[in-house]
Amino acid sequence: ANVARLVDRLDALLTIVSYCKGPSCRNPWRLLHPDGGVNSLVEAMSSTFDDFYRTRAKFAFLKCDLRYIPEENESADPELMAAIANQNQTVF
């Protein structure tokens, strides 16, 4: 059970670090938890966040191509992608 919980969190984190740009990459937990309540994997492992992480779409590679175009090569959670897009427009 704990392994599945860990994988859920790592999937979300992988989505963030795969698509973030500039300042938003410095603290990926801030994109997942904009209220600032989580700043580490240890904090994210709280059972309080189980539903949030369990319901995120799992990160997956759609195909392996010679060129890297994330939108064509990967599948990511739409809600997390929206958070990244909004954050990439903001400079901390």
PDB file of C-alpha atoms in Angstrom:
ATOM      1  CA  ALA A   1       0.000   0.000   0.000  1.00  0.00           C
ATOM      2  CA  ASN A   2       2.799   2.426   0.854  1.00  0.00           C
ATOM      3  CA  VAL A   3       4.552   1.658  -2.432  1.00  0.00           C
ATOM      4  CA  ALA A   4       1.396   2.558  -4.378  1.00  0.00           C
ATOM      5  CA  ARG A   5       1.086   5.813  -2.405  1.00  0.00           C
ATOM      6  CA  LEU A   6       4.723   6.639  -3.161  1.00  0.00           C
ATOM      7  CA  VAL A   7       4.284   5.893  -6.869  1.00  0.00           C
ATOM      8  CA  ASP A   8       1.217   8.171  -6.985  1.00  0.00           C
ATOM      9  CA  ARG A   9       3.281  11.049  -5.619  1.00  0.00           C
ATOM     10  CA  LEU A  10       6.282  10.359  -7.837  1.00  0.00           C
ATOM     11  CA  ASP A  11       4.023  10.294 -10.920  1.00  0.00           C
ATOM     12  CA  ALA A  12       2.703  13.750 -10.074  1.00  0.00           C
ATOM     13  CA  LEU A  13       6.200  15.031  -9.317  1.00  0.00           C
ATOM     14  CA  LEU A  14       7.520  13.613 -12.604  1.00  0.00           C
ATOM     15  CA  THR A  15       4.779  15.441 -14.492  1.00  0.00           C
ATOM     16  CA  ILE A  16       5.752  18.719 -12.839  1.00  0.00           C
ATOM     17  CA  VAL A  17       9.496  18.427 -13.394  1.00  0.00           C
ATOM     18  CA  SER A  18       9.021  17.223 -16.967  1.00  0.00           C
ATOM     19  CA  TYR A  19       7.101  20.320 -18.019  1.00  0.00           C
ATOM     20  CA  CYS A  20       8.099  23.141 -15.665  1.00  0.00           C
ATOM     21  CA  LYS A  21      10.187  26.052 -16.917  1.00  0.00           C
ATOM     22  CA  GLY A  22      12.401  28.573 -15.176  1.00  0.00           C
ATOM     23  CA  PRO A  23      11.549  29.584 -11.621  1.00  0.00           C
ATOM     24  CA  SER A  24       8.640  27.171 -11.303  1.00  0.00           C
ATOM     25  CA  CYS A  25      11.124  24.266 -11.385  1.00  0.00           C
ATOM     26  CA  ARG A  26      12.796  25.371  -8.164  1.00  0.00           C
ATOM     27  CA  ASN A  27       9.951  24.158  -5.994  1.00  0.00           C
ATOM     28  CA  PRO A  28       7.787  21.563  -7.749  1.00  0.00           C
ATOM     29  CA  TRP A  29       5.808  20.968  -4.551  1.00  0.00           C
ATOM     30  CA  ARG A  30       4.523  24.542  -4.776  1.00  0.00           C
ATOM     31  CA  LEU A  31       2.877  23.700  -8.102  1.00  0.00           C
ATOM     32  CA  LEU A  32       1.236  20.643  -6.586  1.00  0.00           C
ATOM     33  CA  HIS A  33       0.252  22.469  -3.391  1.00  0.00           C
ATOM     34  CA  PRO A  34      -0.093  26.198  -4.149  1.00  0.00           C
ATOM     35  CA  ASP A  35      -1.069  26.923  -0.542  1.00  0.00           C
ATOM     36  CA  GLY A  36       2.531  26.103   0.450  1.00  0.00           C
ATOM     37  CA  GLY A  37       1.496  23.315   2.820  1.00  0.00           C
ATOM     38  CA  VAL A  38       3.824  20.733   1.244  1.00  0.00           C
ATOM     39  CA  ASN A  39       7.509  21.285   0.591  1.00  0.00           C
ATOM     40  CA  SER A  40       8.915  17.756   0.455  1.00  0.00           C
ATOM     41  CA  LEU A  41       8.128  14.168  -0.398  1.00  0.00           C
ATOM     42  CA  VAL A  42       7.954  13.358   3.304  1.00  0.00           C
ATOM     43  CA  GLU A  43       5.208  15.973   3.762  1.00  0.00           C
ATOM     44  CA  ALA A  44       3.435  14.818   0.578  1.00  0.00           C
ATOM     45  CA  MET A  45       3.275  11.270   1.971  1.00  0.00           C
ATOM     46  CA  SER A  46       0.713  12.378   4.555  1.00  0.00           C
ATOM     47  CA  SER A  47      -2.473  10.343   4.172  1.00  0.00           C
ATOM     48  CA  THR A  48      -4.314  13.677   3.937  1.00  0.00           C
ATOM     49  CA  PHE A  49      -3.211  13.854   0.296  1.00  0.00           C
ATOM     50  CA  ASP A  50      -3.942  10.251  -0.716  1.00  0.00           C
ATOM     51  CA  ASP A  51      -7.087  11.103  -2.700  1.00  0.00           C
ATOM     52  CA  PHE A  52      -5.423  14.035  -4.467  1.00  0.00           C
ATOM     53  CA  TYR A  53      -2.482  11.957  -5.680  1.00  0.00           C
ATOM     54  CA  ARG A  54      -4.482   8.797  -6.370  1.00  0.00           C
ATOM     55  CA  THR A  55      -6.814  10.675  -8.744  1.00  0.00           C
ATOM     56  CA  ARG A  56      -4.027  12.259 -10.822  1.00  0.00           C
ATOM     57  CA  ALA A  57      -3.537  10.760 -14.266  1.00  0.00           C
ATOM     58  CA  LYS A  58      -0.421   8.628 -14.357  1.00  0.00           C
ATOM     59  CA  PHE A  59       2.586   9.928 -16.253  1.00  0.00           C
ATOM     60  CA  ALA A  60       3.335   7.735 -19.260  1.00  0.00           C
ATOM     61  CA  PHE A  61       5.384   7.788 -22.413  1.00  0.00           C
ATOM     62  CA  LEU A  62       3.206   7.469 -25.507  1.00  0.00           C
ATOM     63  CA  LYS A  63       6.054   6.746 -27.870  1.00  0.00           C
ATOM     64  CA  CYS A  64       9.813   6.969 -28.076  1.00  0.00           C
ATOM     65  CA  ASP A  65      10.813   9.319 -30.859  1.00  0.00           C
ATOM     66  CA  LEU A  66      14.141  10.685 -32.073  1.00  0.00           C
ATOM     67  CA  ARG A  67      12.989  14.199 -31.268  1.00  0.00           C
ATOM     68  CA  TYR A  68      11.587  15.356 -27.961  1.00  0.00           C
ATOM     69  CA  ILE A  69       8.144  16.908 -28.240  1.00  0.00           C
ATOM     70  CA  PRO A  70       6.465  16.378 -24.863  1.00  0.00           C
ATOM     71  CA  GLU A  71       2.928  16.789 -26.181  1.00  0.00           C
ATOM     72  CA  GLU A  72       3.492  13.980 -28.683  1.00  0.00           C
ATOM     73  CA  ASN A  73       5.683  11.706 -26.582  1.00  0.00           C
ATOM     74  CA  GLU A  74       4.046  11.788 -23.163  1.00  0.00           C
ATOM     75  CA  SER A  75       0.717  11.578 -21.423  1.00  0.00           C
ATOM     76  CA  ALA A  76       0.259  13.847 -18.417  1.00  0.00           C
ATOM     77  CA  ASP A  77      -2.466  14.884 -15.998  1.00  0.00           C
ATOM     78  CA  PRO A  78      -4.474  17.791 -17.532  1.00  0.00           C
ATOM     79  CA  GLU A  79      -5.030  19.468 -14.159  1.00  0.00           C
ATOM     80  CA  LEU A  80      -1.324  19.437 -13.358  1.00  0.00           C
ATOM     81  CA  MET A  81      -0.520  20.695 -16.849  1.00  0.00           C
ATOM     82  CA  ALA A  82      -2.849  23.662 -16.297  1.00  0.00           C
ATOM     83  CA  ALA A  83      -1.117  24.467 -13.005  1.00  0.00           C
ATOM     84  CA  ILE A  84       2.263  24.333 -14.725  1.00  0.00           C
ATOM     85  CA  ALA A  85       1.095  26.573 -17.573  1.00  0.00           C
ATOM     86  CA  ASN A  86      -0.229  29.151 -15.109  1.00  0.00           C
ATOM     87  CA  GLN A  87       2.908  29.024 -12.970  1.00  0.00           C
ATOM     88  CA  ASN A  88       5.273  29.316 -15.926  1.00  0.00           C
ATOM     89  CA  GLN A  89       3.794  32.742 -16.552  1.00  0.00           C
ATOM     90  CA  THR A  90       4.664  33.868 -13.026  1.00  0.00           C
ATOM     91  CA  VAL A  91       8.139  34.799 -11.821  1.00  0.00           C
ATOM     92  CA  PHE A  92       8.739  34.275  -8.093  1.00  0.00           C
TER      93      PHE A  92
END
